[in-house]
Structures are given as structure tokens and as C-alpha cells.
mmCIF file with all atom_site columns, C-alpha atoms in Angstrom:
data_model
loop_
_atom_site.group_PDB
_atom_site.id
_atom_site.type_symbol
_atom_site.label_atom_id
_atom_site.label_alt_id
_atom_site.label_comp_id
_atom_site.label_asym_id
_atom_site.label_entity_id
_atom_site.label_seq_id
_atom_site.pdbx_PDB_ins_code
_atom_site.Cartn_x
_atom_site.Cartn_y
_atom_site.Cartn_z
_atom_site.occupancy
_atom_site.B_iso_or_equiv
_atom_site.pdbx_formal_charge
_atom_site.auth_seq_id
_atom_site.auth_comp_id
_atom_site.auth_asym_id
_atom_site.auth_atom_id
_atom_site.pdbx_PDB_model_num
ATOM 1   C CA . UNK A 1 1   ? 66.470 131.902 125.279 1.00 0.00 ? 1   UNK A CA 1
ATOM 2   C CA . UNK A 1 2   ? 65.738 135.302 126.818 1.00 0.00 ? 2   UNK A CA 1
ATOM 3   C CA . UNK A 1 3   ? 62.561 137.343 126.317 1.00 0.00 ? 3   UNK A CA 1
ATOM 4   C CA . UNK A 1 4   ? 61.849 140.922 127.287 1.00 0.00 ? 4   UNK A CA 1
ATOM 5   C CA . UNK A 1 5   ? 58.202 140.250 128.006 1.00 0.00 ? 5   UNK A CA 1
ATOM 6   C CA . UNK A 1 6   ? 55.167 138.005 128.007 1.00 0.00 ? 6   UNK A CA 1
ATOM 7   C CA . UNK A 1 7   ? 52.050 138.931 126.032 1.00 0.00 ? 7   UNK A CA 1
ATOM 8   C CA . UNK A 1 8   ? 48.831 137.032 126.639 1.00 0.00 ? 8   UNK A CA 1
ATOM 9   C CA . UNK A 1 9   ? 46.051 137.309 124.066 1.00 0.00 ? 9   UNK A CA 1
ATOM 10  C CA . UNK A 1 10  ? 42.839 136.190 125.752 1.00 0.00 ? 10  UNK A CA 1
ATOM 11  C CA . UNK A 1 11  ? 39.461 135.425 124.198 1.00 0.00 ? 11  UNK A CA 1
ATOM 12  C CA . UNK A 1 12  ? 36.869 135.555 126.966 1.00 0.00 ? 12  UNK A CA 1
ATOM 13  C CA . UNK A 1 13  ? 33.410 134.171 126.112 1.00 0.00 ? 13  UNK A CA 1
ATOM 14  C CA . UNK A 1 14  ? 30.052 133.765 127.798 1.00 0.00 ? 14  UNK A CA 1
ATOM 15  C CA . UNK A 1 15  ? 30.497 136.887 129.919 1.00 0.00 ? 15  UNK A CA 1
ATOM 16  C CA . UNK A 1 16  ? 27.768 138.763 131.756 1.00 0.00 ? 16  UNK A CA 1
ATOM 17  C CA . UNK A 1 17  ? 26.562 141.371 129.243 1.00 0.00 ? 17  UNK A CA 1
ATOM 18  C CA . UNK A 1 18  ? 25.727 143.863 132.000 1.00 0.00 ? 18  UNK A CA 1
ATOM 19  C CA . UNK A 1 19  ? 29.274 143.715 133.335 1.00 0.00 ? 19  UNK A CA 1
ATOM 20  C CA . UNK A 1 20  ? 30.723 144.100 129.829 1.00 0.00 ? 20  UNK A CA 1
ATOM 21  C CA . UNK A 1 21  ? 28.678 147.259 129.222 1.00 0.00 ? 21  UNK A CA 1
ATOM 22  C CA . UNK A 1 22  ? 29.486 149.018 132.528 1.00 0.00 ? 22  UNK A CA 1
ATOM 23  C CA . UNK A 1 23  ? 32.467 151.307 131.904 1.00 0.00 ? 23  UNK A CA 1
ATOM 24  C CA . UNK A 1 24  ? 33.124 152.153 135.567 1.00 0.00 ? 24  UNK A CA 1
ATOM 25  C CA . UNK A 1 25  ? 32.926 148.512 136.604 1.00 0.00 ? 25  UNK A CA 1
ATOM 26  C CA . UNK A 1 26  ? 35.206 147.375 133.750 1.00 0.00 ? 26  UNK A CA 1
ATOM 27  C CA . UNK A 1 27  ? 37.756 150.043 134.753 1.00 0.00 ? 27  UNK A CA 1
ATOM 28  C CA . UNK A 1 28  ? 37.665 148.880 138.374 1.00 0.00 ? 28  UNK A CA 1
ATOM 29  C CA . UNK A 1 29  ? 38.026 145.218 137.372 1.00 0.00 ? 29  UNK A CA 1
ATOM 30  C CA . UNK A 1 30  ? 40.929 145.992 135.045 1.00 0.00 ? 30  UNK A CA 1
ATOM 31  C CA . UNK A 1 31  ? 42.839 147.975 137.677 1.00 0.00 ? 31  UNK A CA 1
ATOM 32  C CA . UNK A 1 32  ? 42.322 145.169 140.190 1.00 0.00 ? 32  UNK A CA 1
ATOM 33  C CA . UNK A 1 33  ? 43.490 142.625 137.584 1.00 0.00 ? 33  UNK A CA 1
ATOM 34  C CA . UNK A 1 34  ? 46.741 144.556 137.222 1.00 0.00 ? 34  UNK A CA 1
ATOM 35  C CA . UNK A 1 35  ? 47.198 144.522 140.983 1.00 0.00 ? 35  UNK A CA 1
ATOM 36  C CA . UNK A 1 36  ? 46.399 140.764 141.083 1.00 0.00 ? 36  UNK A CA 1
ATOM 37  C CA . UNK A 1 37  ? 49.225 140.253 138.586 1.00 0.00 ? 37  UNK A CA 1
ATOM 38  C CA . UNK A 1 38  ? 51.636 142.166 140.819 1.00 0.00 ? 38  UNK A CA 1
ATOM 39  C CA . UNK A 1 39  ? 51.873 145.144 138.479 1.00 0.00 ? 39  UNK A CA 1
ATOM 40  C CA . UNK A 1 40  ? 52.232 148.829 139.322 1.00 0.00 ? 40  UNK A CA 1
ATOM 41  C CA . UNK A 1 41  ? 49.370 150.891 137.830 1.00 0.00 ? 41  UNK A CA 1
ATOM 42  C CA . UNK A 1 42  ? 50.415 154.159 136.172 1.00 0.00 ? 42  UNK A CA 1
ATOM 43  C CA . UNK A 1 43  ? 47.430 155.444 134.176 1.00 0.00 ? 43  UNK A CA 1
ATOM 44  C CA . UNK A 1 44  ? 43.981 154.349 133.018 1.00 0.00 ? 44  UNK A CA 1
ATOM 45  C CA . UNK A 1 45  ? 41.818 155.374 130.064 1.00 0.00 ? 45  UNK A CA 1
ATOM 46  C CA . UNK A 1 46  ? 38.396 153.909 129.275 1.00 0.00 ? 46  UNK A CA 1
ATOM 47  C CA . UNK A 1 47  ? 35.630 154.746 126.810 1.00 0.00 ? 47  UNK A CA 1
ATOM 48  C CA . UNK A 1 48  ? 31.951 153.709 126.734 1.00 0.00 ? 48  UNK A CA 1
ATOM 49  C CA . UNK A 1 49  ? 30.575 153.237 123.226 1.00 0.00 ? 49  UNK A CA 1
ATOM 50  C CA . UNK A 1 50  ? 27.015 153.882 122.093 1.00 0.00 ? 50  UNK A CA 1
ATOM 51  C CA . UNK A 1 51  ? 24.884 151.846 121.997 1.00 0.00 ? 51  UNK A CA 1
ATOM 52  C CA . UNK A 1 52  ? 27.129 149.370 123.842 1.00 0.00 ? 52  UNK A CA 1
ATOM 53  C CA . UNK A 1 53  ? 30.663 148.228 124.552 1.00 0.00 ? 53  UNK A CA 1
ATOM 54  C CA . UNK A 1 54  ? 33.708 149.422 126.438 1.00 0.00 ? 54  UNK A CA 1
ATOM 55  C CA . UNK A 1 55  ? 37.354 149.766 125.465 1.00 0.00 ? 55  UNK A CA 1
ATOM 56  C CA . UNK A 1 56  ? 40.146 150.617 127.823 1.00 0.00 ? 56  UNK A CA 1
ATOM 57  C CA . UNK A 1 57  ? 43.751 150.417 128.811 1.00 0.00 ? 57  UNK A CA 1
ATOM 58  C CA . UNK A 1 58  ? 45.568 150.183 132.110 1.00 0.00 ? 58  UNK A CA 1
ATOM 59  C CA . UNK A 1 59  ? 49.121 151.385 131.661 1.00 0.00 ? 59  UNK A CA 1
ATOM 60  C CA . UNK A 1 60  ? 51.386 149.589 134.102 1.00 0.00 ? 60  UNK A CA 1
ATOM 61  C CA . UNK A 1 61  ? 55.061 150.118 134.831 1.00 0.00 ? 61  UNK A CA 1
ATOM 62  C CA . UNK A 1 62  ? 55.620 146.707 133.260 1.00 0.00 ? 62  UNK A CA 1
ATOM 63  C CA . UNK A 1 63  ? 53.651 147.520 130.029 1.00 0.00 ? 63  UNK A CA 1
ATOM 64  C CA . UNK A 1 64  ? 49.834 147.403 129.636 1.00 0.00 ? 64  UNK A CA 1
ATOM 65  C CA . UNK A 1 65  ? 46.513 145.583 129.940 1.00 0.00 ? 65  UNK A CA 1
ATOM 66  C CA . UNK A 1 66  ? 43.750 146.277 127.408 1.00 0.00 ? 66  UNK A CA 1
ATOM 67  C CA . UNK A 1 67  ? 40.137 145.238 126.914 1.00 0.00 ? 67  UNK A CA 1
ATOM 68  C CA . UNK A 1 68  ? 37.511 145.600 124.198 1.00 0.00 ? 68  UNK A CA 1
ATOM 69  C CA . UNK A 1 69  ? 33.993 144.329 124.970 1.00 0.00 ? 69  UNK A CA 1
ATOM 70  C CA . UNK A 1 70  ? 31.028 143.222 122.870 1.00 0.00 ? 70  UNK A CA 1
ATOM 71  C CA . UNK A 1 71  ? 28.211 142.912 125.433 1.00 0.00 ? 71  UNK A CA 1
ATOM 72  C CA . UNK A 1 72  ? 25.713 141.755 122.807 1.00 0.00 ? 72  UNK A CA 1
ATOM 73  C CA . UNK A 1 73  ? 27.951 138.738 122.169 1.00 0.00 ? 73  UNK A CA 1
ATOM 74  C CA . UNK A 1 74  ? 29.101 138.177 125.762 1.00 0.00 ? 74  UNK A CA 1
ATOM 75  C CA . UNK A 1 75  ? 32.670 138.530 124.500 1.00 0.00 ? 75  UNK A CA 1
ATOM 76  C CA . UNK A 1 76  ? 35.786 140.396 125.630 1.00 0.00 ? 76  UNK A CA 1
ATOM 77  C CA . UNK A 1 77  ? 39.153 140.600 123.882 1.00 0.00 ? 77  UNK A CA 1
ATOM 78  C CA . UNK A 1 78  ? 41.949 141.109 126.409 1.00 0.00 ? 78  UNK A CA 1
ATOM 79  C CA . UNK A 1 79  ? 45.691 141.682 126.050 1.00 0.00 ? 79  UNK A CA 1
ATOM 80  C CA . UNK A 1 80  ? 48.022 141.470 129.018 1.00 0.00 ? 80  UNK A CA 1
ATOM 81  C CA . UNK A 1 81  ? 51.588 142.485 128.167 1.00 0.00 ? 81  UNK A CA 1
ATOM 82  C CA . UNK A 1 82  ? 54.167 142.431 130.958 1.00 0.00 ? 82  UNK A CA 1
ATOM 83  C CA . UNK A 1 83  ? 57.919 142.849 131.069 1.00 0.00 ? 83  UNK A CA 1
ATOM 84  C CA . UNK A 1 84  ? 60.278 141.555 133.712 1.00 0.00 ? 84  UNK A CA 1
ATOM 85  C CA . UNK A 1 85  ? 59.967 138.622 136.064 1.00 0.00 ? 85  UNK A CA 1
ATOM 86  C CA . UNK A 1 86  ? 57.968 140.108 138.946 1.00 0.00 ? 86  UNK A CA 1
ATOM 87  C CA . UNK A 1 87  ? 54.528 140.163 137.287 1.00 0.00 ? 87  UNK A CA 1
ATOM 88  C CA . UNK A 1 88  ? 52.406 137.136 136.352 1.00 0.00 ? 88  UNK A CA 1
ATOM 89  C CA . UNK A 1 89  ? 50.106 138.030 133.425 1.00 0.00 ? 89  UNK A CA 1
ATOM 90  C CA . UNK A 1 90  ? 48.113 134.806 133.909 1.00 0.00 ? 90  UNK A CA 1
ATOM 91  C CA . UNK A 1 91  ? 46.927 136.063 137.283 1.00 0.00 ? 91  UNK A CA 1
ATOM 92  C CA . UNK A 1 92  ? 45.381 139.073 135.538 1.00 0.00 ? 92  UNK A CA 1
ATOM 93  C CA . UNK A 1 93  ? 43.707 136.895 132.881 1.00 0.00 ? 93  UNK A CA 1
ATOM 94  C CA . UNK A 1 94  ? 42.275 134.488 135.425 1.00 0.00 ? 94  UNK A CA 1
ATOM 95  C CA . UNK A 1 95  ? 40.997 137.352 137.586 1.00 0.00 ? 95  UNK A CA 1
ATOM 96  C CA . UNK A 1 96  ? 39.332 139.008 134.580 1.00 0.00 ? 96  UNK A CA 1
ATOM 97  C CA . UNK A 1 97  ? 37.688 135.742 133.538 1.00 0.00 ? 97  UNK A CA 1
ATOM 98  C CA . UNK A 1 98  ? 36.227 135.339 137.003 1.00 0.00 ? 98  UNK A CA 1
ATOM 99  C CA . UNK A 1 99  ? 35.044 138.938 137.375 1.00 0.00 ? 99  UNK A CA 1
ATOM 100 C CA . UNK A 1 100 ? 33.454 139.039 133.894 1.00 0.00 ? 100 UNK A CA 1
ATOM 101 C CA . UNK A 1 101 ? 31.511 135.917 134.939 1.00 0.00 ? 101 UNK A CA 1
ATOM 102 C CA . UNK A 1 102 ? 32.799 134.138 131.850 1.00 0.00 ? 102 UNK A CA 1
ATOM 103 C CA . UNK A 1 103 ? 31.914 130.620 130.861 1.00 0.00 ? 103 UNK A CA 1
ATOM 104 C CA . UNK A 1 104 ? 35.078 130.113 128.814 1.00 0.00 ? 104 UNK A CA 1
ATOM 105 C CA . UNK A 1 105 ? 38.500 131.649 128.216 1.00 0.00 ? 105 UNK A CA 1
ATOM 106 C CA . UNK A 1 106 ? 41.107 130.656 125.679 1.00 0.00 ? 106 UNK A CA 1
ATOM 107 C CA . UNK A 1 107 ? 44.477 132.349 125.626 1.00 0.00 ? 107 UNK A CA 1
ATOM 108 C CA . UNK A 1 108 ? 47.821 132.276 123.916 1.00 0.00 ? 108 UNK A CA 1
ATOM 109 C CA . UNK A 1 109 ? 51.075 133.474 125.427 1.00 0.00 ? 109 UNK A CA 1
ATOM 110 C CA . UNK A 1 110 ? 53.595 135.091 123.116 1.00 0.00 ? 110 UNK A CA 1
ATOM 111 C CA . UNK A 1 111 ? 57.162 135.796 124.164 1.00 0.00 ? 111 UNK A CA 1
ATOM 112 C CA . UNK A 1 112 ? 58.086 139.361 123.145 1.00 0.00 ? 112 UNK A CA 1
ATOM 113 C CA . UNK A 1 113 ? 61.605 140.524 122.354 1.00 0.00 ? 113 UNK A CA 1
ATOM 114 C CA . UNK A 1 114 ? 63.095 137.046 122.127 1.00 0.00 ? 114 UNK A CA 1
ATOM 115 C CA . UNK A 1 115 ? 66.885 136.935 122.014 1.00 0.00 ? 115 UNK A CA 1
ATOM 116 C CA . UNK A 1 116 ? 69.183 133.940 121.730 1.00 0.00 ? 116 UNK A CA 1
ATOM 117 C CA . UNK A 1 117 ? 71.715 135.658 123.957 1.00 0.00 ? 117 UNK A CA 1
ATOM 118 C CA . UNK A 1 118 ? 71.551 138.424 126.551 1.00 0.00 ? 118 UNK A CA 1
ATOM 119 C CA . UNK A 1 119 ? 70.696 141.864 125.194 1.00 0.00 ? 119 UNK A CA 1
ATOM 120 C CA . UNK A 1 120 ? 73.559 144.338 125.028 1.00 0.00 ? 120 UNK A CA 1
ATOM 121 C CA . UNK A 1 121 ? 72.509 147.991 125.137 1.00 0.00 ? 121 UNK A CA 1
ATOM 122 C CA . UNK A 1 122 ? 74.725 150.366 123.181 1.00 0.00 ? 122 UNK A CA 1
ATOM 123 C CA . UNK A 1 123 ? 74.518 154.093 123.773 1.00 0.00 ? 123 UNK A CA 1
ATOM 124 C CA . UNK A 1 124 ? 74.637 156.081 120.556 1.00 0.00 ? 124 UNK A CA 1
#
């Protein structure tokens, strides 16, 4: 079975609320997580909410990494979607868990673009 990509949906709990509410720090951590995974960073976009919380995306050549934080709950929702065989999305998830000072992380990996046989591209 062939898949175009791997998509990890991570639930990260018991995080440091100060880290989760610091937009610049979250951006830095996310970019470094992409690099830890072996990805090539293309663009970043992050937003600080009022009164609290951060959402952001790191666009990588291999797809994307996103985060949404709830500092008041010590919780972060993270998606790491990678294509190809040269990037390990678990490295990004593990790095994020460590840097958010989390007590617990649960994650599910979903294969994206699953094909029973090799994909044939047809130009139209």
C-alpha cells in the first residue's frame, strides 16, 4: 500500500501556560520542530488572540505544521502533515511536546492519499 503522506494529529496536555501564550516563542518552537523533522521551512504565520491563545502554521515544502493553544487549559492541538520519505513527523511532535513542557501527549497517525497501487499521473 502506498501513501502520499503522513498526518499526525497530536493532543498535547499539561503544557506550560506561559509558553502556550507567547506568540513569538511558539513561532520559534514550531519552526525548530519543522527543522527537527527534517523539513524545509517555506513560510510562517502566527496570531496571538486576546485575552489568550496562539494559532499558527509553518508551511514546509513537504506540507505543513499547525498549532492552536489554550493556555488556560494547558492544552495544544497540533497537526503535522508531511509528504515524501525524507521527513519524520514524529520528530516534530516529540520536539513540540518537550518544548511546551507537556506532561502528556497522545497522537494518531493517518496515512493520506492511500493507493493500492502506484499513482499514475495523467496530463490533461
